[in-house]
Every structure is written in C-alpha cells, then in structure tokens.
C-alpha cells in the first residue's frame, strides 16, 4: 500500500520492456501482458485516489531520501484523477488496437504494443512526479514514443512525425532551459521546495523569463494556438489504433504540468502573475476561435477533429487564465470530459475505418443505419462538445462561464459562447453528413458479423458513451474532489 | 568590461549557440541539417547547465581527506543531470535518424522542397 505511487508507473514500464520479448513467442502474449499491467495500474490508481480523498496528499520519497535531496512523487486529488484517466483511456486503446493489425511481423506488433505502453508510462510519470527534472525525463519518454506511433501511420505519418520531432525537441530544450534558470536561482529541483525558495528575495525577473520558456515549451506540447502547427498533421496521420490515446490524453498532461508550474510552484504571490494570466488568456481566446473556424472547412474527419482539439485546448488554458478555483475546476473537468469525447470520436472514426476504410466526410451518408452504436456515441460526443446537458461538455463550460462572470471578464465569456456556437456549426455538419446525406453504398472491407464491428472496438465505444454521461451527471462530486486541492492554489 | 566578459561571457556564448541551432531548424531546408541544428541546440543547453556547476577554486567532486569544505568542490548535480540529458538527446537523435531513413526510403529525398512536391503529386 505504501508503494502505490511508484507501482502505478513501474508496472507499465516493466511490462513494456517485457512485451517485446514475449511477443516473439506469440503475438498476443505480449499484448495481454501490457493490458494486465495497465489494468493493475488502473485498480491501484483508484485505490490511491480513495486514500488521497480520505487522508490528504501522498508524498512518496524514492529510497527514503527526504524531499529536497531525493526525488519525490506527490499525489493530490487533481493528479490522482488524472492518473485514472490516463489508465482508462490507455486500457481502452489497447483493447481497441487489438483489431488493427499493423503488420504480420510479430516483432513489429510487439514493438507497437511496447511503444504504446511506454507512452502510457511517460504520461503517468509526468502526472505523478513532484520533481522538475524528473518531469523532463518523463516528458521525453512520452514524446519519443509518440514520435514512433505517429511514424507508424504510413508515408505521411513519417513526415508528420519528423516535423513533430523537431518542434517537440525544441519544446523539451526550452523546458530544460527554464529549469536551468530556476535551478540557478534556487539550487533545488523539488517543486514544493522550489515554491518556498522562489518566494524568498527578489527573483521576479528570472522567474518571468523561466515562465515564458515554460509557456512556450508546454504550449508546443499541448498544441496551444500559435504553437499548434505540428498537431493536425500528427493527429491525422498517426497509427489508427494509437490515435485515441494520442489525441485524447497526450495534449492534456502538458497542460496539467503548466498548471503545476503556474499555480503550485509560482503561486499567486508572483509579481507578474496577472500579466502571465493575461498572455495565456489572449492565446486561449485566439485558439478557441481559430481552431473552430479552421475545423469548419475540413473534409477529412480526422482533420476536423484535430482542429477541434486546438479549440478545446483553448478552453482548458482559458480556465487557467481566469485563475479562480472554480475556473480551474472547470478547466480540469473539461480536460477529463474532452479526453473521453475526443478519444470517443476517434474510436468512432476507427470503427468506420475498420469496416469501410474511409476517412472522408463525403462517404459516410446514412451510416447510422449500419452502425447505430458508433453513430450514437458520435452524436453524444458532438453534442457534448457543443455543450448540451446532460453531457459533460455543458457542465465544464458552465463552470468556466460562471467563473468568468464572477471575475467580470466579459470578453472571455463572449468568446466562450461564440466558440460554442462555432462548435455547433461544424459538429452539426458532421451529424448531417452521417444522418441526412444519401447513402453512398460503400463496399465493406470485412464480412459483416451479427454486430456492427467486433466486440473489442465496441467496448471502448460504449465505455466512452457511459463516461461522457456519467462525468456530466456526477460533475458536482468531481468538482468537490478537485476543489480539495484547487481551493488552496487559485486566485 | 573584461571582468563582465570573464564572468558572464560564457552565458552569451551558449545563448549564441542556442540561437544558431534554433535559426538553423527554421531556415535549413534539408532535413539532415535540421537534425544537426537540433543537436546544436541541445548541446547549448547542456553547456548552460554545466556553467551553473562551475566555480572559481573548486575541484572535481571526489571527496579527499585534505579538503573538507563544500566550497572546495564544484557542484556535481548539474553534471549528473546533463548526463541524463545527453542520453535523452542521443535517443532523440536516434529516432530522428531512423525517421530520416524512412523518409529517404519512401520519398527518395530528404529535401523539404522535393517532399512537398511529391505530396502534391499524390493528391
């Protein structure tokens, strides 16, 4: 029980290493090994969250070296929930990926599972860690495995992965530079310790420089507006079976890391805090409008969803820009909701590809007759993106809007409404293509079974459907749990 | 002036290196050159970190009986961190080279112009 925080990260890491070896025996042995490991992590992260809610934040010290000297994993309610999120979407992605055979070569299939599991490990590590350099290492594990997964998606995937690699490495380097500036000023790498030391004496200018570097670095990684250039191509051309994890969770964890720096390490006493929040606010407003407008013009489902992600990341950083506990809770609720919505939409796209092999919006006329369950999730996720109750999208936007109104930031509120309306335009266009356009009579790629797609594809679809509704209906509970931590750090 | 250069000059050199790397990534149209510039940039940050560990009159951080004060040794932590960063940069370069190999395989070139042209042809 005492070692839960490290076990959650360690199990997928070990399973990832063993997966390649076991895959040589049989293709499925390695896969079931990683699925078991991720499920175990899921169970443990649920237990851990219950502990955190009951007894307060957990601090885990490696090798029992105390905080400023040793490395620390610190778990509070916010990252406790995020760990569960990563595990759930990771697990669903593994189940989903079993139907997509990337290659007949056992080693390549094993390698793909290994890389996918390493991506989960990196995300879990980034979420748990309380050490700035440790965060860098996990960030690089995440990025390197993401480059590989994107490169597996065919010719264009390789180019997209290469471009993402260049930009992503610039981001990691800028992050390291920011860490160097903070380390030079405090002499510590522990986040909690750094937060104390940064408030002593006048270090505002160095802190401002470091924060600008961090915003650039995490902005690139989470695809915030002016730094989003790599994202649409990467999401579009990534390997189909890995796309839900990449699009659903990978952009959220850097956003969470940005929150950690902004609110937990720097804190509201920082002299330029309001300035930084304003900068973030301008970027998010641009992102919300730009992403929605670009999404309206896309003909490819994957590109449409990718640009919609640019807009949705804007909502999350808008919550940070408002900065009150309520806005932060709204931002995190949107983070969880959007992870299920976007992953769910990409599961739908995957199911359609599995049966028909088509990505274009022009080809999907009257598909609801043939794939009712998939189209059901598609509609629910689209409505949730637009913000219609009782789906989770409505409640997160409600909290954001409420916080903006309380702080009298009317521009944010106006942009929130406009962006939601733009969302409605392109998501109703998506729904129109599915329900009203004439049937194109697509040739089936596979023989039709009794159900619309295989069970391994339908399970993630149904889980996402339930999760969107459940998150929406239980939003008050989740926000209460989030506020246990967020209540102390906001404005 | 001389004192300023002696104290802070090294930081300007590393920043210059960082700028060269960043400009190279943006300007070069050859993907191999972009990768090299990426490496230059990473090395710049590694140098920057190593500067932080340095101090006048310090020696290598191996404990000796004759020297018992912390002031006699340089700070070993940045070096330890940069060892990790070097490994990471090695990994990134490895992935980058593997991707370049694939690009050359599929597009027949690693010049940005040729690749964009090839993508247009396919459409």
Coordinates of N, CA, C and O in Angstrom, one line a residue, chain A residues 313-392:
Chain A
X313 N -8.3 22.7 -26.4 CA -7.2 23.0 -25.5 C -7.3 24.5 -25.1 O -7.0 24.8 -24.0
X314 N -7.8 25.3 -26.0 CA -8.1 26.7 -25.6 C -9.0 26.9 -24.4 O -8.7 27.7 -23.6
X315 N -10.0 26.1 -24.4 CA -10.9 26.1 -23.2 C -10.2 25.8 -21.9 O -10.4 26.5 -20.9
X316 N -9.3 24.8 -22.0 CA -8.6 24.4 -20.8 C -7.7 25.5 -20.3 O -7.7 25.9 -19.1
X317 N -6.9 26.1 -21.3 CA -6.0 27.2 -20.8 C -6.8 28.4 -20.5 O -6.3 29.3 -19.7
X318 N -8.0 28.6 -21.0 CA -8.8 29.7 -20.6 C -9.2 29.6 -19.1 O -9.1 30.6 -18.3
X319 N -9.4 28.4 -18.6 CA -9.7 28.2 -17.2 C -8.5 28.6 -16.4 O -8.6 29.2 -15.4
X320 N -7.3 28.3 -16.8 CA -6.1 28.7 -16.1 C -6.0 30.2 -16.1 O -5.6 30.8 -15.2
X321 N -6.4 30.8 -17.3 CA -6.2 32.3 -17.4 C -7.1 33.0 -16.5 O -6.8 34.1 -16.0
X322 N -8.3 32.4 -16.2 CA -9.2 33.1 -15.3 C -8.7 32.9 -13.8 O -8.6 33.9 -13.1
X323 N -8.3 31.7 -13.5 CA -7.4 31.5 -12.3 C -8.1 31.3 -11.0 O -7.4 31.1 -10.0
X324 N -9.4 31.4 -10.9 CA -10.1 31.2 -9.6 C -10.2 29.7 -9.5 O -10.2 28.9 -10.4
X325 N -10.4 29.2 -8.2 CA -10.6 27.8 -8.0 C -11.7 27.2 -8.9 O -11.5 26.1 -9.4
X326 N -12.8 27.9 -9.0 CA -13.9 27.4 -9.8 C -13.5 27.2 -11.3 O -13.8 26.2 -11.9
X327 N -12.8 28.2 -11.8 CA -12.3 28.2 -13.2 C -11.4 27.0 -13.4 O -11.5 26.3 -14.4
X328 N -10.5 26.8 -12.4 CA -9.5 25.7 -12.5 C -10.3 24.4 -12.5 O -10.0 23.5 -13.3
X329 N -11.3 24.3 -11.6 CA -12.1 23.1 -11.6 C -12.8 22.8 -12.9 O -12.8 21.7 -13.5
X330 N -13.3 23.9 -13.5 CA -13.9 23.8 -14.8 C -13.0 23.4 -15.9 O -13.3 22.5 -16.7
X331 N -11.7 23.9 -15.8 CA -10.7 23.5 -16.8 C -10.4 22.1 -16.7 O -10.3 21.3 -17.7
X332 N -10.3 21.6 -15.4 CA -9.9 20.2 -15.3 C -11.1 19.3 -15.6 O -10.9 18.2 -16.2
X333 N -12.3 19.7 -15.3 CA -13.5 18.9 -15.7 C -13.5 18.8 -17.2 O -13.8 17.8 -17.8
X334 N -13.2 19.9 -17.9 CA -13.2 19.9 -19.4 C -12.1 19.0 -19.9 O -12.2 18.3 -20.9
X335 N -10.9 19.0 -19.1 CA -9.8 18.1 -19.5 C -10.3 16.7 -19.5 O -10.1 15.9 -20.5
X336 N -11.0 16.3 -18.4 CA -11.4 14.9 -18.3 C -12.5 14.6 -19.4 O -12.5 13.6 -20.0
X337 N -13.4 15.5 -19.5 CA -14.5 15.3 -20.4 C -14.0 15.2 -21.8 O -14.4 14.3 -22.6
X338 N -13.1 16.2 -22.2 CA -12.6 16.2 -23.5 C -11.8 15.0 -23.9 O -11.8 14.5 -25.0
X339 N -11.1 14.5 -22.9 CA -10.3 13.2 -23.1 C -11.3 12.1 -23.6 O -11.0 11.4 -24.6
X340 N -12.4 12.0 -22.9 CA -13.4 10.9 -23.3 C -14.1 11.3 -24.6 O -14.3 10.4 -25.5
X341 N -14.4 12.6 -24.8 CA -15.1 13.0 -26.1 C -14.2 12.7 -27.3 O -14.6 12.1 -28.2
X342 N -12.9 13.3 -27.2 CA -12.1 13.2 -28.4 C -11.6 11.8 -28.6 O -11.7 11.3 -29.7
X343 N -11.3 11.1 -27.5 CA -10.9 9.6 -27.7 C -12.1 8.9 -28.2 O -12.0 8.1 -29.1
X344 N -13.3 9.2 -27.7 CA -14.5 8.5 -28.2 C -14.8 8.8 -29.7 O -15.1 7.8 -30.5
X345 N -14.6 10.0 -30.1 CA -14.8 10.3 -31.5 C -13.8 9.6 -32.4 O -14.1 9.1 -33.5
X346 N -12.5 9.5 -31.9 CA -11.5 8.8 -32.7 C -11.8 7.3 -32.6 O -11.4 6.6 -33.6
X347 N -12.4 6.8 -31.5 CA -12.8 5.4 -31.6 C -13.9 5.1 -32.7 O -13.8 4.1 -33.4
X348 N -14.8 6.1 -32.8 CA -15.8 6.0 -33.8 C -15.1 6.0 -35.2 O -15.5 5.2 -36.1
X349 N -14.2 7.0 -35.4 CA -13.5 7.0 -36.7 C -12.8 5.7 -37.0 O -12.9 5.2 -38.1
X350 N -12.2 5.2 -35.9 CA -11.5 3.9 -36.1 C -12.5 2.8 -36.5 O -12.2 1.9 -37.3
X351 N -13.7 2.8 -35.8 CA -14.7 1.7 -36.2 C -15.1 1.8 -37.6 O -15.3 0.8 -38.3
X352 N -15.3 3.1 -38.1 CA -15.7 3.3 -39.5 C -14.6 2.8 -40.4 O -14.8 2.2 -41.5
X353 N -13.3 3.2 -40.1 CA -12.2 2.7 -40.9 C -12.1 1.2 -40.9 O -11.8 0.6 -41.9
X354 N -12.4 0.6 -39.8 CA -12.3 -0.8 -39.6 C -13.3 -1.5 -40.6 O -12.9 -2.5 -41.3
X355 N -14.5 -0.9 -40.8 CA -15.4 -1.5 -41.6 C -15.4 -1.1 -43.1 O -15.5 -1.9 -44.0
X356 N -15.1 0.2 -43.3 CA -15.2 0.7 -44.7 C -13.8 1.3 -45.2 O -13.7 1.5 -46.4
X357 N -12.9 1.6 -44.3 CA -11.6 2.1 -44.8 C -11.7 3.5 -45.3 O -10.9 3.9 -46.2
X358 N -12.7 4.3 -44.9 CA -12.8 5.7 -45.4 C -12.7 6.7 -44.3 O -13.2 6.5 -43.2
X359 N -12.1 7.8 -44.6 CA -12.0 8.9 -43.6 C -12.8 10.1 -44.1 O -13.0 11.1 -43.3
X360 N -13.2 10.2 -45.3 CA -13.8 11.4 -45.8 C -15.2 11.6 -45.4 O -16.0 10.6 -45.3
X361 N -15.6 12.9 -45.1 CA -16.9 13.1 -44.6 C -18.0 12.9 -45.7 O -19.1 12.7 -45.5
X362 N -17.5 12.9 -47.0 CA -18.4 12.8 -48.1 C -18.9 11.3 -48.2 O -19.9 11.1 -48.9
X363 N -18.2 10.4 -47.6 CA -18.5 9.0 -47.9 C -19.4 8.3 -46.8 O -19.8 7.2 -46.9
X364 N -19.8 9.1 -45.8 CA -20.4 8.5 -44.7 C -22.0 8.6 -44.6 O -22.6 8.4 -43.6
X365 N -22.6 8.9 -45.7 CA -24.1 9.2 -45.8 C -24.9 8.0 -45.2 O -24.6 6.8 -45.5
X366 N -25.8 8.3 -44.3 CA -26.8 7.4 -43.7 C -26.1 6.2 -43.1 O -26.6 5.1 -43.1
X367 N -24.9 6.5 -42.5 CA -24.2 5.4 -41.9 C -24.9 4.9 -40.6 O -24.6 3.8 -40.1
X368 N -25.8 5.7 -40.1 CA -26.4 5.4 -38.8 C -27.2 4.1 -38.9 O -27.4 3.4 -37.9
X369 N -27.7 3.8 -40.1 CA -28.4 2.5 -40.2 C -27.6 1.3 -40.1 O -28.0 0.3 -39.6
X370 N -26.3 1.4 -40.5 CA -25.4 0.3 -40.5 C -24.6 0.2 -39.2 O -24.2 -0.9 -38.8
X371 N -24.3 1.4 -38.6 CA -23.5 1.4 -37.4 C -24.2 2.2 -36.3 O -23.7 3.3 -35.9
X372 N -25.3 1.7 -35.7 CA -26.1 2.5 -34.8 C -25.3 2.9 -33.5 O -25.4 4.0 -33.1
X373 N -24.6 2.0 -33.0 CA -23.9 2.2 -31.7 C -22.9 3.3 -31.9 O -22.8 4.3 -31.1
X374 N -22.0 3.1 -32.9 CA -21.0 4.0 -33.2 C -21.5 5.4 -33.4 O -21.0 6.4 -32.9
X375 N -22.6 5.5 -34.2 CA -23.2 6.8 -34.5 C -23.8 7.4 -33.3 O -23.8 8.6 -33.1
X376 N -24.3 6.6 -32.4 CA -24.8 7.1 -31.1 C -23.8 7.8 -30.3 O -24.0 8.9 -29.9
X377 N -22.6 7.2 -30.2 CA -21.5 7.9 -29.5 C -21.1 9.1 -30.2 O -20.9 10.2 -29.6
X378 N -21.0 9.0 -31.5 CA -20.7 10.2 -32.3 C -21.6 11.4 -32.0 O -21.1 12.5 -31.8
X379 N -22.9 11.1 -32.0 CA -23.8 12.2 -31.7 C -23.6 12.7 -30.3 O -23.6 13.9 -30.1
X380 N -23.5 11.8 -29.3 CA -23.4 12.2 -27.9 C -22.2 13.1 -27.7 O -22.2 14.2 -27.1
X381 N -21.0 12.6 -28.3 CA -19.8 13.3 -28.1 C -19.9 14.7 -28.8 O -19.4 15.7 -28.3
X382 N -20.5 14.7 -30.0 CA -20.6 16.0 -30.7 C -21.5 17.0 -29.9 O -21.1 18.1 -29.7
X383 N -22.6 16.5 -29.3 CA -23.4 17.4 -28.5 C -22.7 17.8 -27.3 O -22.9 19.0 -26.8
X384 N -21.9 16.9 -26.7 CA -21.2 17.3 -25.5 C -20.1 18.4 -25.9 O -19.9 19.3 -25.1
X385 N -19.5 18.3 -27.0 CA -18.5 19.3 -27.5 C -19.2 20.7 -27.6 O -18.7 21.7 -27.3
X386 N -20.5 20.6 -28.2 CA -21.2 21.9 -28.3 C -21.6 22.4 -27.0 O -21.7 23.6 -26.8
X387 N -21.9 21.5 -26.0 CA -22.3 21.9 -24.7 C -23.8 21.8 -24.5 O -24.4 22.8 -24.2
X388 N -24.3 20.6 -24.6 CA -25.7 20.4 -24.4 C -25.9 19.5 -23.2 O -25.3 18.4 -23.2
X389 N -26.6 19.8 -22.1 CA -26.7 18.9 -21.0 C -27.5 17.7 -21.4 O -28.3 17.8 -22.3
X390 N -27.3 16.6 -20.7 CA -26.5 16.3 -19.5 C -25.1 15.9 -19.8 O -24.5 15.3 -18.9
X391 N -24.6 16.1 -21.0 CA -23.2 15.6 -21.3 C -22.3 16.5 -20.6 O -22.6 17.7 -20.2
X392 N -21.0 16.0 -20.4 CA -20.1 16.7 -19.5 C -19.6 18.1 -20.1 O -19.3 19.0 -19.4

